[in-house]
């Protein structure tokens, strides 16, 4: 039986309200396109009430999605729950597997140039839209340039800034610049129906991992041109994924139906996905416990408080999240390497996880999150989950250090900061804790921070300690980081990334930071639901899920 637990009520939003989808040549929104979209509760384009369609039959997954699905536009969806729905109805070029590696989706293969600046994708010729149109490279060119438009600047446009010209277009001032010309200069070109060439502004051999984000999904240009803001309503949308959008009521429910004409429909077990929404995780948890839903998307139905209580239940599973929480150590304020090393080895990470970390986490013995390519297991030559207080005290005595040092934290981190203060006191260091605004944290001797590997590659985290980033500067480290960024071969790059980690936290590391704990994605699912596993983006591939009905 699932461990019963009480959840605190949390309100939230699944993402911004749906943004105008049609666009003029310059990427600006016309007046007709800014009309308000009615709530999608069975109203047609004229606002007339229509009869609710009958729910399809077949193997069904009843899924708790979270607070809401506010938009089904890849350019404006910012919540992973929306991303899981979008990647079910739209077919990506590539997907991320559970190890963070890019695997073929609609693209059969890709090539990266020797300098890491040009990525060429080859598409399967079998992709088709639900209206019968073929899916071509031009659909991706249109979708990516559209997503980089100025109106999506606070949503998914920044995902495209590593593509040549994309940032200039997003920041275009329509009153003083030719936005249409800037749009055409973006480095995304369909060379033919099955070849998409992407030119990057700097070396990024792992760009295929970036392209696995739902913001890079294709959209059907003629449908957007015809329906403008209403293009993603169930009665209008033209999609190309394993499921079709059957019904959608923002804030209430979304229903998907398997599309039997999809290029790999034979691999999809589910016939129907019935998604329910609530902003109250306690209510979602009760729905799961009472059998009204079969599973919850990652981080839904649970809160950090109840996650610990649920962790022992057979229905609970935790998967690595690409996030590391760490204690930043100012190398100017604490110049003596012996003190920085003492701080890193003197911490009791198990106690931090047990007493002060939010939810279910793992003691971190490195700055790169465990589970990323090249960092599959938490191996470390130097740091341990438990404290090495004897060694730490000796280092502090040799350095003749005592403090006081200021440890800054931000909202929600008071308990963690207090526990760190106590632990550092046990190795002979006096630490004063102080809550600060985020913009003032880095001015302290020590401060709490976190690093997220957005593209599921270690360099996302490791480049935080290059000279350009400002927290730490070592020219030798920078040279190694530049070499890693320009290394096309994945295995060679991962070896360089491990060297970079060792330069920071290994036996001879500089220790500009001390890792504390790695994050996880927690989810609930009935024990007989298979395949419901999030990747590093917290996306669940619903095409891989099966239930006992099969």
XYZ file of C-alpha atoms in Angstrom:
550
model
C 0.000 0.000 0.000
C 1.112 3.558 -0.693
C 2.210 5.424 2.377
C -0.484 7.985 3.210
C 0.759 11.523 3.591
C -0.640 15.005 3.884
C 0.435 17.590 1.326
C 0.549 21.312 1.703
C -1.471 23.171 -0.878
C 0.584 24.886 -3.561
C -0.703 27.024 -6.344
C 1.178 27.286 -9.597
C 1.036 27.803 -13.304
C 1.957 25.382 -16.033
C 3.384 28.215 -18.111
C 2.404 31.517 -19.686
C -0.919 31.945 -21.399
C -0.908 30.956 -25.049
C 0.891 33.518 -27.168
C -0.110 34.730 -30.594
C 0.945 32.054 -33.031
C 0.682 33.722 -36.427
C 3.371 36.152 -37.477
C 4.104 38.754 -40.055
C 7.259 38.654 -42.127
C 9.169 40.584 -39.472
C 8.118 38.311 -36.666
C 5.682 40.841 -35.147
C 2.102 40.075 -34.173
C -0.779 41.498 -36.192
C -3.898 42.931 -34.526
C -6.025 39.994 -35.629
C -3.603 37.608 -34.009
C -3.861 39.200 -30.573
C -7.522 38.325 -30.120
C -8.248 36.463 -26.909
C -8.541 32.714 -27.240
C -11.666 31.375 -25.476
C -11.220 28.708 -22.855
C -11.187 25.414 -24.691
C -14.233 23.779 -23.107
C -16.043 22.599 -26.186
C -16.422 25.963 -27.941
C -15.797 26.202 -31.669
C -13.997 29.007 -33.478
C -17.206 31.088 -33.467
C -17.621 30.683 -29.698
C -20.605 28.352 -30.056
C -20.899 25.433 -27.653
C -20.317 22.084 -29.290
C -21.080 18.570 -28.090
C -18.291 16.860 -26.186
C -16.835 14.035 -28.303
C -16.876 10.521 -26.959
C -13.671 9.446 -25.270
C -11.813 6.824 -27.317
C -11.564 3.265 -26.024
C -8.506 1.109 -25.476
C -5.577 0.845 -23.038
C -5.688 4.051 -21.025
C -3.259 5.895 -18.763
C -4.939 8.222 -16.255
C -2.226 10.776 -15.588
C -1.985 13.604 -13.051
C -0.259 16.395 -14.985
C 0.000 19.227 -12.487
C -1.546 22.674 -12.104
C -2.419 23.362 -15.729
C -1.517 23.089 -19.384
C -1.853 26.728 -20.373
C -0.313 26.472 -23.821
C 0.412 23.863 -26.456
C 2.704 26.131 -28.431
C 6.309 24.856 -28.305
C 7.567 28.426 -28.519
C 5.820 29.539 -25.321
C 5.522 26.374 -23.200
C 7.935 26.611 -20.294
C 6.800 23.789 -18.004
C 8.041 20.188 -18.381
C 4.463 18.953 -17.952
C 3.496 20.902 -21.063
C 6.663 19.572 -22.686
C 5.602 15.957 -22.072
C 2.243 16.608 -23.719
C 3.865 18.463 -26.619
C 6.407 15.704 -27.322
C 3.508 13.247 -27.414
C 1.652 15.133 -30.147
C 4.643 16.568 -32.044
C 7.598 14.544 -33.331
C 11.051 15.877 -32.304
C 14.215 15.580 -34.359
C 15.956 13.913 -31.426
C 15.066 12.707 -27.954
C 17.111 12.392 -24.785
C 17.343 8.916 -23.345
C 17.599 8.211 -19.620
C 21.394 8.590 -19.714
C 21.173 12.066 -21.256
C 22.338 10.924 -24.695
C 20.660 12.234 -27.853
C 18.895 9.458 -29.768
C 17.143 9.631 -33.150
C 13.588 10.862 -33.346
C 12.397 12.138 -36.703
C 16.064 12.609 -37.574
C 17.801 9.407 -38.598
C 21.281 10.869 -38.054
C 23.281 14.066 -37.668
C 26.789 15.273 -38.401
C 28.876 17.845 -36.561
C 31.566 19.794 -38.398
C 35.177 19.552 -37.266
C 35.013 22.984 -35.635
C 31.772 22.142 -33.796
C 29.912 25.072 -35.377
C 27.713 23.374 -37.995
C 25.261 20.554 -37.264
C 23.450 18.845 -40.130
C 20.373 16.722 -39.426
C 19.020 14.077 -41.818
C 15.277 13.502 -41.506
C 13.328 10.342 -42.085
C 11.247 10.676 -45.261
C 8.324 8.890 -43.567
C 7.216 11.757 -41.332
C 3.709 13.007 -42.063
C 1.309 15.530 -40.553
C -2.163 14.446 -39.526
C -3.628 16.223 -42.570
C -1.435 14.146 -44.896
C 1.266 16.732 -45.615
C 4.840 15.391 -45.464
C 7.025 16.618 -42.588
C 10.049 18.343 -44.094
C 13.148 20.174 -42.923
C 11.381 23.417 -43.861
C 8.857 22.777 -41.065
C 11.684 22.840 -38.556
C 13.275 25.922 -40.112
C 9.950 27.750 -39.837
C 9.287 26.560 -36.285
C 12.725 27.508 -34.949
C 12.762 30.944 -36.540
C 9.243 31.535 -35.268
C 10.241 30.501 -31.718
C 13.115 33.025 -31.809
C 10.693 35.880 -32.496
C 10.805 38.921 -30.185
C 7.416 38.105 -28.628
C 8.852 34.838 -27.214
C 11.856 36.613 -25.649
C 10.777 35.736 -22.090
C 9.712 32.207 -23.005
C 11.715 29.831 -25.232
C 13.538 32.212 -27.574
C 16.734 32.136 -25.413
C 17.063 28.409 -26.155
C 18.017 29.400 -29.695
C 20.667 32.009 -28.828
C 23.537 29.620 -29.601
C 22.335 29.585 -33.235
C 23.953 32.291 -35.332
C 21.742 35.367 -35.625
C 18.957 34.147 -33.340
C 19.637 36.487 -30.422
C 19.853 39.521 -32.722
C 16.427 38.668 -34.114
C 14.886 38.122 -30.679
C 16.165 41.521 -29.528
C 15.064 43.288 -32.712
C 13.484 46.732 -32.276
C 10.766 46.908 -34.918
C 10.811 50.707 -34.896
C 14.490 51.028 -35.819
C 15.501 47.669 -37.336
C 14.481 45.402 -40.198
C 13.251 42.392 -38.211
C 12.353 40.412 -41.342
C 15.937 40.660 -42.566
C 17.293 39.619 -39.185
C 14.971 36.632 -39.188
C 16.311 35.452 -42.524
C 19.891 35.647 -41.224
C 19.282 33.076 -38.493
C 21.560 30.087 -39.083
C 18.841 27.508 -39.741
C 18.388 26.406 -43.357
C 16.447 23.571 -44.950
C 18.847 22.439 -47.687
C 16.210 20.087 -49.060
C 13.171 18.204 -47.733
C 15.224 15.921 -45.489
C 18.300 18.005 -44.623
C 18.415 20.724 -41.974
C 21.645 22.694 -41.513
C 22.259 24.636 -38.317
C 25.094 27.155 -37.989
C 26.104 28.025 -34.438
C 27.733 31.200 -33.123
C 30.337 29.187 -31.185
C 31.417 25.543 -31.003
C 28.685 23.361 -29.522
C 29.128 19.741 -30.613
C 26.356 18.641 -28.248
C 23.727 20.809 -29.956
C 21.626 17.675 -30.715
C 21.002 17.432 -26.947
C 19.745 21.018 -26.977
C 17.451 20.194 -29.897
C 15.725 17.558 -27.743
C 14.008 20.363 -25.791
C 10.310 20.738 -26.606
C 10.945 24.301 -27.768
C 12.531 22.806 -30.921
C 9.452 20.834 -31.961
C 8.059 21.434 -35.462
C 4.782 23.228 -36.103
C 2.548 23.235 -39.197
C 2.876 26.635 -40.864
C -0.334 26.569 -42.962
C -2.418 25.794 -39.885
C -0.893 28.695 -37.953
C -1.455 30.999 -40.939
C -5.109 29.967 -41.090
C -6.105 29.881 -37.417
C -3.650 32.311 -35.814
C -3.994 32.031 -32.001
C -6.478 29.196 -32.342
C -4.112 26.897 -34.211
C -3.517 24.568 -31.256
C -7.171 23.972 -30.352
C -8.212 20.302 -30.728
C -10.505 21.074 -33.663
C -7.753 22.945 -35.563
C -4.368 21.494 -34.678
C -2.335 19.566 -37.244
C 0.253 17.444 -35.469
C 2.744 14.714 -36.351
C 3.471 12.738 -33.174
C 2.393 9.362 -31.768
C -0.756 10.902 -30.241
C -3.379 13.364 -31.391
C -4.949 16.066 -29.234
C -8.461 14.756 -28.568
C -9.646 17.320 -26.007
C -8.126 20.143 -23.982
C -9.598 22.161 -21.122
C -6.837 24.370 -19.641
C -6.765 24.069 -15.876
C -8.897 20.925 -15.954
C -7.957 18.141 -18.357
C -6.293 17.102 -21.581
C -6.964 13.900 -23.515
C -4.680 12.326 -26.103
C -5.563 9.572 -28.559
C -3.040 7.334 -30.279
C -2.550 8.264 -33.933
C -2.365 5.039 -35.876
C -0.784 6.719 -38.925
C 2.329 7.807 -37.035
C 5.577 6.545 -38.539
C 6.192 4.113 -35.638
C 2.649 3.591 -34.359
C 3.220 -0.125 -33.834
C 5.563 0.636 -30.933
C 2.941 2.636 -28.988
C 0.965 0.588 -26.453
C -1.372 3.217 -25.032
C -4.547 4.082 -26.908
C -5.561 6.972 -24.650
C -3.928 9.318 -22.165
C -6.397 11.053 -19.847
C -4.599 13.939 -18.155
C -6.108 15.616 -15.093
C -4.966 18.927 -13.614
C -5.065 20.493 -10.184
C -3.035 23.190 -8.465
C -3.326 21.324 -5.150
C -0.766 18.494 -4.834
C -2.606 17.113 -1.813
C -5.715 16.632 -3.936
C -3.650 15.006 -6.677
C -2.084 12.662 -4.134
C -5.526 11.650 -2.830
C -6.615 10.958 -6.423
C -3.619 8.667 -6.804
C -4.125 6.919 -3.469
C -7.830 6.374 -4.203
C -7.114 4.916 -7.642
C -8.546 7.737 -9.747
C -5.205 8.233 -11.511
C -2.585 5.644 -12.438
C 0.483 7.880 -12.348
C 1.769 11.414 -11.856
C 4.237 13.330 -13.961
C 7.569 14.145 -12.268
C 7.278 16.512 -9.296
C 3.469 16.385 -9.356
C 1.283 14.884 -6.566
C 4.145 15.473 -4.132
C 5.861 18.333 -2.341
C 9.381 18.422 -0.891
C 7.807 17.854 2.519
C 5.754 14.782 1.594
C 8.341 13.349 -0.809
C 10.438 12.080 2.100
C 7.430 10.269 3.577
C 6.537 8.719 0.240
C 10.078 7.683 -0.655
C 9.760 4.217 0.893
C 6.540 3.365 -0.961
C 6.850 0.904 -3.877
C 4.914 3.343 -6.052
C 7.561 6.058 -5.618
C 10.579 6.358 -7.880
C 13.366 8.953 -7.986
C 15.433 9.709 -11.064
C 18.576 11.855 -11.345
C 17.953 15.510 -12.098
C 20.767 17.528 -13.704
C 21.094 19.860 -10.716
C 23.831 20.242 -8.097
C 23.463 22.376 -4.990
C 26.857 23.593 -3.783
C 28.591 25.930 -1.392
C 30.485 28.571 -3.370
C 33.831 29.495 -1.794
C 35.255 32.894 -2.639
C 38.832 32.356 -3.735
C 39.679 36.014 -3.078
C 38.144 36.035 0.390
C 39.558 32.598 1.235
C 42.854 32.574 -0.628
C 44.446 29.673 1.259
C 43.729 26.449 -0.639
C 44.072 24.479 2.594
C 41.029 26.233 4.041
C 38.942 25.715 0.918
C 39.924 22.046 0.868
C 39.111 21.710 4.570
C 35.637 23.122 3.979
C 35.002 20.649 1.157
C 36.175 17.520 2.983
C 34.824 18.512 6.395
C 31.149 18.530 5.383
C 28.773 15.742 6.347
C 26.735 15.522 3.166
C 24.621 12.658 4.442
C 23.452 14.818 7.337
C 22.727 17.710 4.961
C 20.562 15.440 2.817
C 18.793 13.917 5.810
C 18.104 17.140 7.699
C 18.126 20.160 5.396
C 17.859 19.258 1.700
C 14.457 19.663 0.027
C 12.729 16.402 -0.853
C 14.722 13.353 -1.869
C 18.302 14.176 -2.842
C 21.684 12.416 -3.032
C 24.942 13.461 -1.333
C 27.095 15.086 -4.009
C 30.775 14.223 -4.277
C 31.288 16.251 -7.448
C 29.971 19.434 -9.025
C 28.711 17.694 -12.184
C 25.305 16.070 -11.519
C 25.428 12.289 -11.456
C 23.712 10.612 -14.402
C 25.005 12.923 -17.140
C 26.971 11.388 -20.030
C 30.428 10.519 -18.733
C 29.256 10.816 -15.114
C 26.985 7.797 -14.881
C 28.059 6.811 -11.370
C 29.019 8.983 -8.384
C 32.703 8.090 -8.486
C 35.108 10.485 -6.773
C 38.780 10.174 -5.936
C 38.759 12.659 -3.085
C 35.413 13.823 -1.674
C 33.208 11.532 0.385
C 29.570 11.598 1.418
C 30.611 11.570 5.075
C 32.883 14.090 6.817
C 36.670 13.808 7.063
C 36.859 16.091 10.078
C 40.267 15.016 11.335
C 41.961 15.927 8.047
C 39.903 19.103 7.804
C 40.905 20.281 11.295
C 44.589 19.672 10.558
C 44.357 21.734 7.365
C 42.649 24.573 9.232
C 45.312 24.549 11.971
C 48.156 24.563 9.438
C 46.568 27.492 7.660
C 46.105 29.286 11.001
C 42.585 30.136 9.893
C 39.520 30.616 12.048
C 37.338 33.259 10.461
C 34.883 34.724 10.913
C 33.478 34.086 7.443
C 30.090 35.195 6.150
C 27.891 32.490 4.623
C 25.071 34.039 2.603
C 21.842 32.292 1.708
C 18.577 33.250 0.064
C 14.944 32.516 0.757
C 14.145 28.958 1.795
C 17.747 28.042 2.675
C 17.932 29.102 6.335
C 17.946 25.572 7.755
C 20.645 24.422 5.326
C 22.796 27.479 6.088
C 22.478 26.908 9.847
C 23.520 23.270 9.516
C 26.543 24.262 7.418
C 27.459 26.829 10.056
C 27.429 24.094 12.707
C 29.423 21.642 10.581
C 32.104 24.191 9.716
C 32.362 25.101 13.376
C 33.315 21.485 14.079
C 36.460 21.870 11.950
C 37.494 25.112 13.662
C 35.945 27.758 11.419
C 33.710 30.532 12.733
C 30.903 31.235 10.287
C 28.184 33.874 10.421
C 25.049 33.236 8.349
C 23.205 36.035 6.614
C 20.171 36.098 4.340
C 20.696 38.219 1.243
C 18.982 39.036 -2.001
C 20.190 36.798 -4.869
C 22.100 39.609 -6.552
C 24.225 40.130 -3.387
C 25.070 36.510 -2.635
C 28.360 36.434 -4.547
C 29.743 39.286 -2.416
C 29.925 36.972 0.607
C 32.853 34.731 1.584
C 30.649 31.659 1.161
C 27.214 31.353 -0.377
C 24.692 28.722 -1.411
C 24.100 28.199 -5.122
C 22.943 25.587 -7.604
C 23.979 24.600 -11.109
C 21.643 23.153 -13.719
C 22.945 21.243 -16.739
C 20.390 22.616 -19.193
C 21.604 20.542 -22.137
C 22.362 17.432 -20.055
C 26.114 17.831 -20.644
C 28.756 18.390 -17.981
C 30.136 21.562 -19.574
C 26.863 23.310 -18.745
C 28.036 23.155 -15.136
C 31.817 23.202 -15.518
C 31.891 26.438 -17.529
C 30.572 28.250 -14.439
C 34.184 28.320 -13.236
C 35.818 29.818 -16.313
C 37.322 33.287 -16.097
C 34.485 34.763 -18.169
C 31.914 33.554 -15.650
C 33.652 35.542 -12.912
C 33.430 33.241 -9.895
C 36.906 31.783 -10.350
C 39.759 32.252 -12.802
C 42.539 29.885 -13.805
C 43.925 30.230 -17.349
C 44.903 26.551 -17.424
C 41.344 25.564 -16.529
C 40.039 27.865 -19.260
C 42.273 26.260 -21.866
C 41.011 22.817 -20.916
C 37.411 24.035 -21.029
C 37.916 25.524 -24.510
C 39.416 22.250 -25.684
C 36.418 20.350 -24.357
C 33.974 22.720 -26.061
C 35.619 22.178 -29.448
C 35.989 18.394 -29.118
C 33.438 16.734 -31.392
C 33.968 13.149 -30.288
C 31.660 12.595 -27.296
C 33.889 10.121 -25.463
C 36.934 12.358 -25.798
C 34.929 15.366 -24.607
C 33.604 13.450 -21.602
C 37.169 12.498 -20.639
C 38.118 16.189 -20.744
C 35.061 17.045 -18.646
C 36.202 14.571 -15.996
C 39.600 16.297 -15.995
C 37.853 19.618 -15.452
C 35.893 18.197 -12.526
C 39.145 16.923 -11.017
C 40.687 20.389 -11.422
C 37.896 21.707 -9.216
C 37.199 18.941 -6.680
C 39.862 16.235 -7.114
C 42.892 15.494 -4.909
C 44.706 18.532 -6.344
C 41.555 20.567 -6.937
C 41.254 24.313 -6.421
C 37.898 24.041 -4.618
C 36.151 27.262 -5.624
C 33.039 25.348 -4.535
C 32.082 22.396 -2.370
C 29.322 20.156 -3.764
C 26.492 19.426 -1.310
C 23.794 17.317 -2.953
C 22.388 16.256 -6.313
C 18.746 16.732 -7.203
C 16.232 14.107 -8.253
C 12.893 13.956 -10.039
C 10.380 12.137 -7.848
C 7.234 10.596 -9.284
C 4.414 8.256 -8.314
C 3.029 5.494 -10.500
C 1.237 2.233 -9.963
C 3.753 -0.592 -9.820
C 2.260 -2.151 -12.961
C 2.727 1.004 -15.073
C 5.863 0.514 -17.159
C 8.031 2.987 -19.072
C 7.068 6.138 -17.161
C 10.613 7.431 -16.692
C 11.686 11.075 -16.987
C 14.813 12.089 -18.863
C 17.145 14.903 -17.808
C 14.632 17.503 -19.036
C 11.931 15.943 -16.790
C 10.140 14.821 -19.962
C 8.233 11.544 -20.055
C 7.940 9.798 -23.432
C 4.307 8.705 -23.322
C 4.873 6.579 -26.408
C 6.964 4.219 -24.251
C 4.418 3.799 -21.441
C 2.268 0.700 -20.998
C -0.423 -0.277 -18.487
C -1.876 -3.644 -17.448
C -4.643 -3.224 -20.028
C -2.103 -4.172 -22.690
